PDB file of C-alpha atoms in Angstrom:
ATOM      1  CA  ASP A   1       5.498  15.135  -7.010  1.00  0.00           C
ATOM      2  CA  GLN A   2       3.613  14.129  -3.905  1.00  0.00           C
ATOM      3  CA  GLN A   3      -0.021  13.823  -4.768  1.00  0.00           C
ATOM      4  CA  VAL A   4      -0.873  12.453  -1.338  1.00  0.00           C
ATOM      5  CA  LYS A   5       0.739  14.052   1.678  1.00  0.00           C
ATOM      6  CA  GLN A   6       0.800  13.164   5.317  1.00  0.00           C
ATOM      7  CA  ASN A   7       2.583  16.096   6.867  1.00  0.00           C
ATOM      8  CA  SER A   8       2.943  14.653  10.360  1.00  0.00           C
ATOM      9  CA  PRO A   9       5.533  11.883  10.410  1.00  0.00           C
ATOM     10  CA  SER A  10       4.651  10.966  13.974  1.00  0.00           C
ATOM     11  CA  LEU A  11       1.972  11.447  16.599  1.00  0.00           C
ATOM     12  CA  SER A  12       1.767  10.478  20.264  1.00  0.00           C
ATOM     13  CA  VAL A  13      -1.553  10.170  22.058  1.00  0.00           C
ATOM     14  CA  GLN A  14      -2.555   9.019  25.506  1.00  0.00           C
ATOM     15  CA  GLU A  15      -4.589   5.837  25.749  1.00  0.00           C
ATOM     16  CA  GLY A  16      -8.299   6.585  25.759  1.00  0.00           C
ATOM     17  CA  ARG A  17      -7.931   9.909  23.951  1.00  0.00           C
ATOM     18  CA  ILE A  18      -8.684  10.658  20.330  1.00  0.00           C
ATOM     19  CA  SER A  19      -6.050  10.183  17.630  1.00  0.00           C
ATOM     20  CA  ILE A  20      -6.438  12.336  14.539  1.00  0.00           C
ATOM     21  CA  LEU A  21      -4.340  11.536  11.511  1.00  0.00           C
ATOM     22  CA  ASN A  22      -4.424  13.904   8.571  1.00  0.00           C
ATOM     23  CA  CYS A  23      -3.910  13.522   4.853  1.00  0.00           C
ATOM     24  CA  ASP A  24      -3.977  16.032   1.997  1.00  0.00           C
ATOM     25  CA  TYR A  25      -4.165  15.341  -1.701  1.00  0.00           C
ATOM     26  CA  THR A  26      -3.747  17.405  -4.815  1.00  0.00           C
ATOM     27  CA  ASN A  27      -5.537  15.494  -7.560  1.00  0.00           C
ATOM     28  CA  SER A  28      -9.249  16.245  -7.715  1.00  0.00           C
ATOM     29  CA  MET A  29      -9.732  13.134  -9.882  1.00  0.00           C
ATOM     30  CA  PHE A  30      -9.153  10.845  -6.925  1.00  0.00           C
ATOM     31  CA  ASP A  31     -12.483   9.276  -6.091  1.00  0.00           C
ATOM     32  CA  TYR A  32     -11.734   6.773  -3.375  1.00  0.00           C
ATOM     33  CA  PHE A  33      -9.571   6.993  -0.317  1.00  0.00           C
ATOM     34  CA  LEU A  34      -8.292   4.378   2.051  1.00  0.00           C
ATOM     35  CA  TRP A  35      -6.410   4.151   5.277  1.00  0.00           C
ATOM     36  CA  TYR A  36      -3.978   1.333   5.916  1.00  0.00           C
ATOM     37  CA  LYS A  37      -2.281   0.377   9.130  1.00  0.00           C
ATOM     38  CA  LYS A  38       1.162  -1.156   9.127  1.00  0.00           C
ATOM     39  CA  TYR A  39       2.947  -2.913  11.938  1.00  0.00           C
ATOM     40  CA  PRO A  40       6.707  -3.487  11.763  1.00  0.00           C
ATOM     41  CA  ALA A  41       7.696  -6.410   9.552  1.00  0.00           C
ATOM     42  CA  GLU A  42       4.168  -6.760   8.194  1.00  0.00           C
ATOM     43  CA  GLY A  43       2.400  -5.589   5.070  1.00  0.00           C
ATOM     44  CA  PRO A  44      -0.126  -2.746   5.147  1.00  0.00           C
ATOM     45  CA  THR A  45      -3.560  -3.820   6.386  1.00  0.00           C
ATOM     46  CA  PHE A  46      -6.712  -2.182   5.128  1.00  0.00           C
ATOM     47  CA  LEU A  47      -8.473  -0.204   7.832  1.00  0.00           C
ATOM     48  CA  ILE A  48     -11.258   1.923   6.409  1.00  0.00           C
ATOM     49  CA  SER A  49     -12.197   3.630   3.161  1.00  0.00           C
ATOM     50  CA  ILE A  50     -14.393   6.417   1.881  1.00  0.00           C
ATOM     51  CA  SER A  51     -15.833   7.227  -1.493  1.00  0.00           C
ATOM     52  CA  SER A  52     -15.659  10.772  -2.783  1.00  0.00           C
ATOM     53  CA  ILE A  53     -19.462  10.968  -2.760  1.00  0.00           C
ATOM     54  CA  LYS A  54     -19.453  10.765   1.027  1.00  0.00           C
ATOM     55  CA  ASP A  55     -17.970  12.989   3.673  1.00  0.00           C
ATOM     56  CA  LYS A  56     -17.870  10.526   6.535  1.00  0.00           C
ATOM     57  CA  ASN A  57     -17.529   6.805   7.068  1.00  0.00           C
ATOM     58  CA  GLU A  58     -17.511   5.143  10.437  1.00  0.00           C
ATOM     59  CA  ASP A  59     -16.445   1.669  11.502  1.00  0.00           C
ATOM     60  CA  GLY A  60     -16.298   1.047  15.201  1.00  0.00           C
ATOM     61  CA  ARG A  61     -13.600   3.200  16.750  1.00  0.00           C
ATOM     62  CA  PHE A  62     -12.458   4.429  13.349  1.00  0.00           C
ATOM     63  CA  THR A  63     -14.016   7.304  11.432  1.00  0.00           C
ATOM     64  CA  VAL A  64     -12.746   8.829   8.240  1.00  0.00           C
ATOM     65  CA  PHE A  65     -13.776  12.349   7.239  1.00  0.00           C
ATOM     66  CA  LEU A  66     -13.429  13.721   3.737  1.00  0.00           C
ATOM     67  CA  ASN A  67     -13.426  17.408   2.872  1.00  0.00           C
ATOM     68  CA  LYS A  68     -13.369  17.524  -0.917  1.00  0.00           C
ATOM     69  CA  SER A  69     -13.206  21.278  -1.206  1.00  0.00           C
ATOM     70  CA  ALA A  70     -10.089  21.315   0.947  1.00  0.00           C
ATOM     71  CA  LYS A  71      -8.772  18.070  -0.563  1.00  0.00           C
ATOM     72  CA  HIS A  72      -8.276  16.812   2.932  1.00  0.00           C
ATOM     73  CA  LEU A  73      -9.161  13.662   4.789  1.00  0.00           C
ATOM     74  CA  SER A  74      -8.612  12.599   8.334  1.00  0.00           C
ATOM     75  CA  LEU A  75      -8.790   9.420  10.352  1.00  0.00           C
ATOM     76  CA  HIS A  76     -10.133   9.605  13.874  1.00  0.00           C
ATOM     77  CA  ILE A  77      -9.513   6.810  16.327  1.00  0.00           C
ATOM     78  CA  VAL A  78     -11.460   7.020  19.537  1.00  0.00           C
ATOM     79  CA  PRO A  79     -10.732   5.808  22.085  1.00  0.00           C
ATOM     80  CA  SER A  80      -7.118   5.135  21.175  1.00  0.00           C
ATOM     81  CA  GLN A  81      -5.597   1.911  22.421  1.00  0.00           C
ATOM     82  CA  PRO A  82      -1.956   0.833  22.751  1.00  0.00           C
ATOM     83  CA  GLY A  83      -2.551  -1.780  20.037  1.00  0.00           C
ATOM     84  CA  ASP A  84      -3.286   1.045  17.629  1.00  0.00           C
ATOM     85  CA  SER A  85       0.384   1.984  17.704  1.00  0.00           C
ATOM     86  CA  ALA A  86       1.497   1.531  14.099  1.00  0.00           C
ATOM     87  CA  VAL A  87       2.253   3.462  10.941  1.00  0.00           C
ATOM     88  CA  TYR A  88      -0.873   4.698   9.194  1.00  0.00           C
ATOM     89  CA  PHE A  89      -0.867   5.252   5.462  1.00  0.00           C
ATOM     90  CA  CYS A  90      -3.409   7.299   3.618  1.00  0.00           C
ATOM     91  CA  ALA A  91      -3.980   6.160   0.028  1.00  0.00           C
ATOM     92  CA  ALA A  92      -5.911   7.667  -2.831  1.00  0.00           C
ATOM     93  CA  PHE A  93      -7.267   5.652  -5.690  1.00  0.00           C
ATOM     94  CA  ASP A  94      -7.222   6.998  -9.198  1.00  0.00           C
ATOM     95  CA  SER A  95      -9.968   5.179 -11.080  1.00  0.00           C
ATOM     96  CA  GLY A  96      -8.611   6.515 -14.341  1.00  0.00           C
ATOM     97  CA  THR A  97      -5.349   4.628 -13.992  1.00  0.00           C
ATOM     98  CA  TYR A  98      -6.299   1.999 -11.405  1.00  0.00           C
ATOM     99  CA  LYS A  99      -3.420   3.126  -9.237  1.00  0.00           C
ATOM    100  CA  TYR A 100      -3.194   3.618  -5.548  1.00  0.00           C
ATOM    101  CA  ILE A 101      -1.107   6.569  -4.478  1.00  0.00           C
ATOM    102  CA  PHE A 102       0.162   6.306  -0.940  1.00  0.00           C
ATOM    103  CA  GLY A 103       1.180   8.986   1.496  1.00  0.00           C
ATOM    104  CA  THR A 104       4.427   8.743   3.413  1.00  0.00           C
ATOM    105  CA  GLY A 105       2.744   7.505   6.565  1.00  0.00           C
ATOM    106  CA  THR A 106       2.275   8.770  10.113  1.00  0.00           C
ATOM    107  CA  ARG A 107       3.681   6.805  13.003  1.00  0.00           C
ATOM    108  CA  LEU A 108       1.111   6.721  15.801  1.00  0.00           C
ATOM    109  CA  LYS A 109       2.190   5.880  19.296  1.00  0.00           C
ATOM    110  CA  VAL A 110      -0.521   5.366  21.884  1.00  0.00           C
ATOM    111  CA  LEU A 111       0.851   5.720  25.373  1.00  0.00           C
ATOM    112  CA  ALA A 112      -0.561   3.550  28.143  1.00  0.00           C
TER     113      ALA A 112
ATOM    114  CA  GLU B   1      -8.706 -16.005   7.061  1.00  0.00           C
ATOM    115  CA  PRO B   2      -7.021 -16.189   3.640  1.00  0.00           C
ATOM    116  CA  GLU B   3      -3.833 -14.246   3.285  1.00  0.00           C
ATOM    117  CA  VAL B   4      -1.231 -13.252   0.761  1.00  0.00           C
ATOM    118  CA  THR B   5       2.129 -14.865   1.363  1.00  0.00           C
ATOM    119  CA  GLN B   6       5.550 -13.798   0.136  1.00  0.00           C
ATOM    120  CA  THR B   7       8.900 -15.519  -0.018  1.00  0.00           C
ATOM    121  CA  PRO B   8      11.594 -14.969   0.934  1.00  0.00           C
ATOM    122  CA  SER B   9      11.055 -12.627   3.852  1.00  0.00           C
ATOM    123  CA  HIS B  10      14.576 -11.254   3.404  1.00  0.00           C
ATOM    124  CA  GLN B  11      16.953 -11.355   0.467  1.00  0.00           C
ATOM    125  CA  VAL B  12      20.486 -10.059   0.242  1.00  0.00           C
ATOM    126  CA  THR B  13      22.101  -9.883  -3.167  1.00  0.00           C
ATOM    127  CA  GLN B  14      25.086  -8.407  -4.907  1.00  0.00           C
ATOM    128  CA  MET B  15      24.643  -5.489  -7.255  1.00  0.00           C
ATOM    129  CA  GLY B  16      24.129  -6.728 -10.786  1.00  0.00           C
ATOM    130  CA  GLN B  17      22.548  -9.999  -9.755  1.00  0.00           C
ATOM    131  CA  GLU B  18      19.027 -11.061 -10.636  1.00  0.00           C
ATOM    132  CA  VAL B  19      16.430 -11.647  -7.951  1.00  0.00           C
ATOM    133  CA  ILE B  20      12.992 -13.200  -8.061  1.00  0.00           C
ATOM    134  CA  LEU B  21      10.488 -12.268  -5.402  1.00  0.00           C
ATOM    135  CA  ARG B  22       7.613 -14.653  -4.997  1.00  0.00           C
ATOM    136  CA  CYS B  23       4.042 -14.120  -3.946  1.00  0.00           C
ATOM    137  CA  VAL B  24       1.071 -16.385  -3.499  1.00  0.00           C
ATOM    138  CA  PRO B  25      -2.073 -14.245  -3.794  1.00  0.00           C
ATOM    139  CA  ILE B  26      -5.392 -15.172  -2.254  1.00  0.00           C
ATOM    140  CA  SER B  27      -6.788 -18.021  -4.320  1.00  0.00           C
ATOM    141  CA  ASN B  28      -9.962 -16.453  -5.742  1.00  0.00           C
ATOM    142  CA  HIS B  29      -8.358 -13.091  -6.454  1.00  0.00           C
ATOM    143  CA  LEU B  30      -7.803 -12.057 -10.046  1.00  0.00           C
ATOM    144  CA  TYR B  31      -5.816  -8.838  -9.734  1.00  0.00           C
ATOM    145  CA  PHE B  32      -2.277  -8.703  -8.509  1.00  0.00           C
ATOM    146  CA  TYR B  33       0.026  -5.870  -7.612  1.00  0.00           C
ATOM    147  CA  TRP B  34       3.554  -5.115  -6.574  1.00  0.00           C
ATOM    148  CA  TYR B  35       4.553  -2.150  -4.451  1.00  0.00           C
ATOM    149  CA  ARG B  36       7.796  -1.138  -2.871  1.00  0.00           C
ATOM    150  CA  GLN B  37       8.769   0.981   0.079  1.00  0.00           C
ATOM    151  CA  ILE B  38      12.259   2.339   0.305  1.00  0.00           C
ATOM    152  CA  LEU B  39      13.237   2.756   3.940  1.00  0.00           C
ATOM    153  CA  GLY B  40      11.703   5.910   5.373  1.00  0.00           C
ATOM    154  CA  GLN B  41       9.771   6.707   2.225  1.00  0.00           C
ATOM    155  CA  LYS B  42       6.250   6.166   0.979  1.00  0.00           C
ATOM    156  CA  VAL B  43       4.798   2.987  -0.427  1.00  0.00           C
ATOM    157  CA  GLU B  44       5.099   3.213  -4.218  1.00  0.00           C
ATOM    158  CA  PHE B  45       3.033   1.439  -6.820  1.00  0.00           C
ATOM    159  CA  LEU B  46       5.050  -0.638  -9.267  1.00  0.00           C
ATOM    160  CA  VAL B  47       2.681  -2.683 -11.385  1.00  0.00           C
ATOM    161  CA  SER B  48      -0.752  -4.264 -11.609  1.00  0.00           C
ATOM    162  CA  PHE B  49      -1.468  -7.531 -13.386  1.00  0.00           C
ATOM    163  CA  TYR B  50      -4.638  -9.134 -14.653  1.00  0.00           C
ATOM    164  CA  ASN B  51      -5.444 -11.930 -17.045  1.00  0.00           C
ATOM    165  CA  ASN B  52      -1.796 -12.757 -17.543  1.00  0.00           C
ATOM    166  CA  GLU B  53      -0.760  -9.322 -18.588  1.00  0.00           C
ATOM    167  CA  ILE B  54       0.288  -6.028 -17.096  1.00  0.00           C
ATOM    168  CA  SER B  55      -2.625  -3.640 -16.592  1.00  0.00           C
ATOM    169  CA  GLU B  56      -0.718  -0.624 -15.379  1.00  0.00           C
ATOM    170  CA  LYS B  57       2.847   0.163 -14.449  1.00  0.00           C
ATOM    171  CA  SER B  58       4.575   3.119 -12.895  1.00  0.00           C
ATOM    172  CA  GLU B  59       7.638   5.003 -14.064  1.00  0.00           C
ATOM    173  CA  ILE B  60       9.671   2.954 -11.615  1.00  0.00           C
ATOM    174  CA  PHE B  61       8.773  -0.275 -13.405  1.00  0.00           C
ATOM    175  CA  ASP B  62      11.311  -0.071 -16.211  1.00  0.00           C
ATOM    176  CA  ASP B  63      12.894  -2.796 -18.336  1.00  0.00           C
ATOM    177  CA  GLN B  64      14.804  -4.013 -15.330  1.00  0.00           C
ATOM    178  CA  PHE B  65      11.570  -5.351 -13.874  1.00  0.00           C
ATOM    179  CA  SER B  66       9.235  -8.068 -15.043  1.00  0.00           C
ATOM    180  CA  VAL B  67       6.286  -9.930 -13.582  1.00  0.00           C
ATOM    181  CA  GLU B  68       4.966 -13.344 -14.270  1.00  0.00           C
ATOM    182  CA  ARG B  69       2.295 -15.729 -13.158  1.00  0.00           C
ATOM    183  CA  PRO B  70       4.115 -18.956 -13.929  1.00  0.00           C
ATOM    184  CA  ASP B  71       1.372 -21.222 -12.599  1.00  0.00           C
ATOM    185  CA  GLY B  72      -2.058 -20.950 -11.029  1.00  0.00           C
ATOM    186  CA  SER B  73      -0.841 -19.820  -7.665  1.00  0.00           C
ATOM    187  CA  ASN B  74       2.407 -17.858  -7.840  1.00  0.00           C
ATOM    188  CA  PHE B  75       2.979 -14.281  -8.908  1.00  0.00           C
ATOM    189  CA  THR B  76       6.599 -13.251  -9.259  1.00  0.00           C
ATOM    190  CA  LEU B  77       8.567 -10.040  -9.565  1.00  0.00           C
ATOM    191  CA  LYS B  78      11.936 -10.377 -11.266  1.00  0.00           C
ATOM    192  CA  ILE B  79      14.554  -7.686 -10.988  1.00  0.00           C
ATOM    193  CA  ARG B  80      17.338  -8.107 -13.510  1.00  0.00           C
ATOM    194  CA  SER B  81      20.746  -6.682 -12.724  1.00  0.00           C
ATOM    195  CA  THR B  82      19.867  -5.204  -9.343  1.00  0.00           C
ATOM    196  CA  LYS B  83      21.086  -1.769  -8.340  1.00  0.00           C
ATOM    197  CA  LEU B  84      21.832  -0.385  -4.901  1.00  0.00           C
ATOM    198  CA  GLU B  85      18.727   1.794  -5.086  1.00  0.00           C
ATOM    199  CA  ASP B  86      16.537  -1.300  -5.515  1.00  0.00           C
ATOM    200  CA  SER B  87      17.015  -1.981  -1.806  1.00  0.00           C
ATOM    201  CA  ALA B  88      13.531  -1.733  -0.368  1.00  0.00           C
ATOM    202  CA  MET B  89      10.613  -3.620   1.065  1.00  0.00           C
ATOM    203  CA  TYR B  90       8.586  -5.158  -1.745  1.00  0.00           C
ATOM    204  CA  PHE B  91       4.916  -5.821  -1.104  1.00  0.00           C
ATOM    205  CA  CYS B  92       2.656  -8.021  -3.165  1.00  0.00           C
ATOM    206  CA  ALA B  93      -1.091  -7.462  -3.024  1.00  0.00           C
ATOM    207  CA  SER B  94      -4.151  -9.052  -4.553  1.00  0.00           C
ATOM    208  CA  SER B  95      -7.809  -8.171  -4.936  1.00  0.00           C
ATOM    209  CA  GLU B  96     -10.959  -9.789  -6.282  1.00  0.00           C
ATOM    210  CA  ALA B  97     -11.635  -6.877  -8.584  1.00  0.00           C
ATOM    211  CA  PRO B  98      -9.721  -3.816  -9.680  1.00  0.00           C
ATOM    212  CA  GLY B  99     -10.269  -0.466  -8.192  1.00  0.00           C
ATOM    213  CA  GLY B 100     -10.955   1.046  -4.888  1.00  0.00           C
ATOM    214  CA  ARG B 101     -14.246  -0.743  -4.516  1.00  0.00           C
ATOM    215  CA  GLU B 102     -12.375  -3.822  -3.444  1.00  0.00           C
ATOM    216  CA  THR B 103      -9.661  -3.702  -0.901  1.00  0.00           C
ATOM    217  CA  GLN B 104      -6.273  -4.988  -1.724  1.00  0.00           C
ATOM    218  CA  TYR B 105      -4.823  -7.554   0.583  1.00  0.00           C
ATOM    219  CA  PHE B 106      -1.125  -7.127   1.162  1.00  0.00           C
ATOM    220  CA  GLY B 107       1.487  -9.715   1.846  1.00  0.00           C
ATOM    221  CA  PRO B 108       4.037  -9.289   4.640  1.00  0.00           C
ATOM    222  CA  GLY B 109       6.703  -8.081   2.234  1.00  0.00           C
ATOM    223  CA  THR B 110      10.171  -9.132   1.159  1.00  0.00           C
ATOM    224  CA  ARG B 111      13.020  -6.995   2.374  1.00  0.00           C
ATOM    225  CA  LEU B 112      15.596  -6.765  -0.404  1.00  0.00           C
ATOM    226  CA  LEU B 113      19.078  -5.532   0.323  1.00  0.00           C
ATOM    227  CA  VAL B 114      21.410  -4.937  -2.611  1.00  0.00           C
ATOM    228  CA  LEU B 115      25.076  -4.682  -1.689  1.00  0.00           C
TER     229      LEU B 115
END
């Protein structure tokens, strides 16, 4: 039962171009969404979040878009840099149970 | 910048043995969590802990698992009688407050291998 899905296991993008990572969820009770970045041998690092009352949140090169009707969110990185190469996890927070539900991750590779 | 630390970074154990994974959360944080990631799979929530008791636990967190805050700084995950399928990366996390309004800070993880 995958409540949070990241259907693309990997993505390659040229340096300087836009990276778009996608995430779909099934539970309409989720009210907060987060993106984490994970480098090998390290724990996930918080990147950016969005509340369900918003449809966009921007922080520097990172923008998260939320489409509640489609139960879809995306992370845009522009311009992409080689240091952005990592695994990106989408997570949804269920405020009813105080649980984070993570997606399976998308491995982003930014090519120099 | 404060960080969550975990020890050991790697642990190899025989099936049936007990292991204790240790975490030192960020000092002013009150909420603590354990997650695991089996190789190639998603990060899974195990348990959350507040005020010296479990707040929430997942279906994975059965009687084989226990958590403890033995002193003011450590937060431990004990796995009794380990099974092969317990092999995974175990992440500890902490936050100032529960919920998505505060980010959770993750430790670097302990890679557990059960043989």
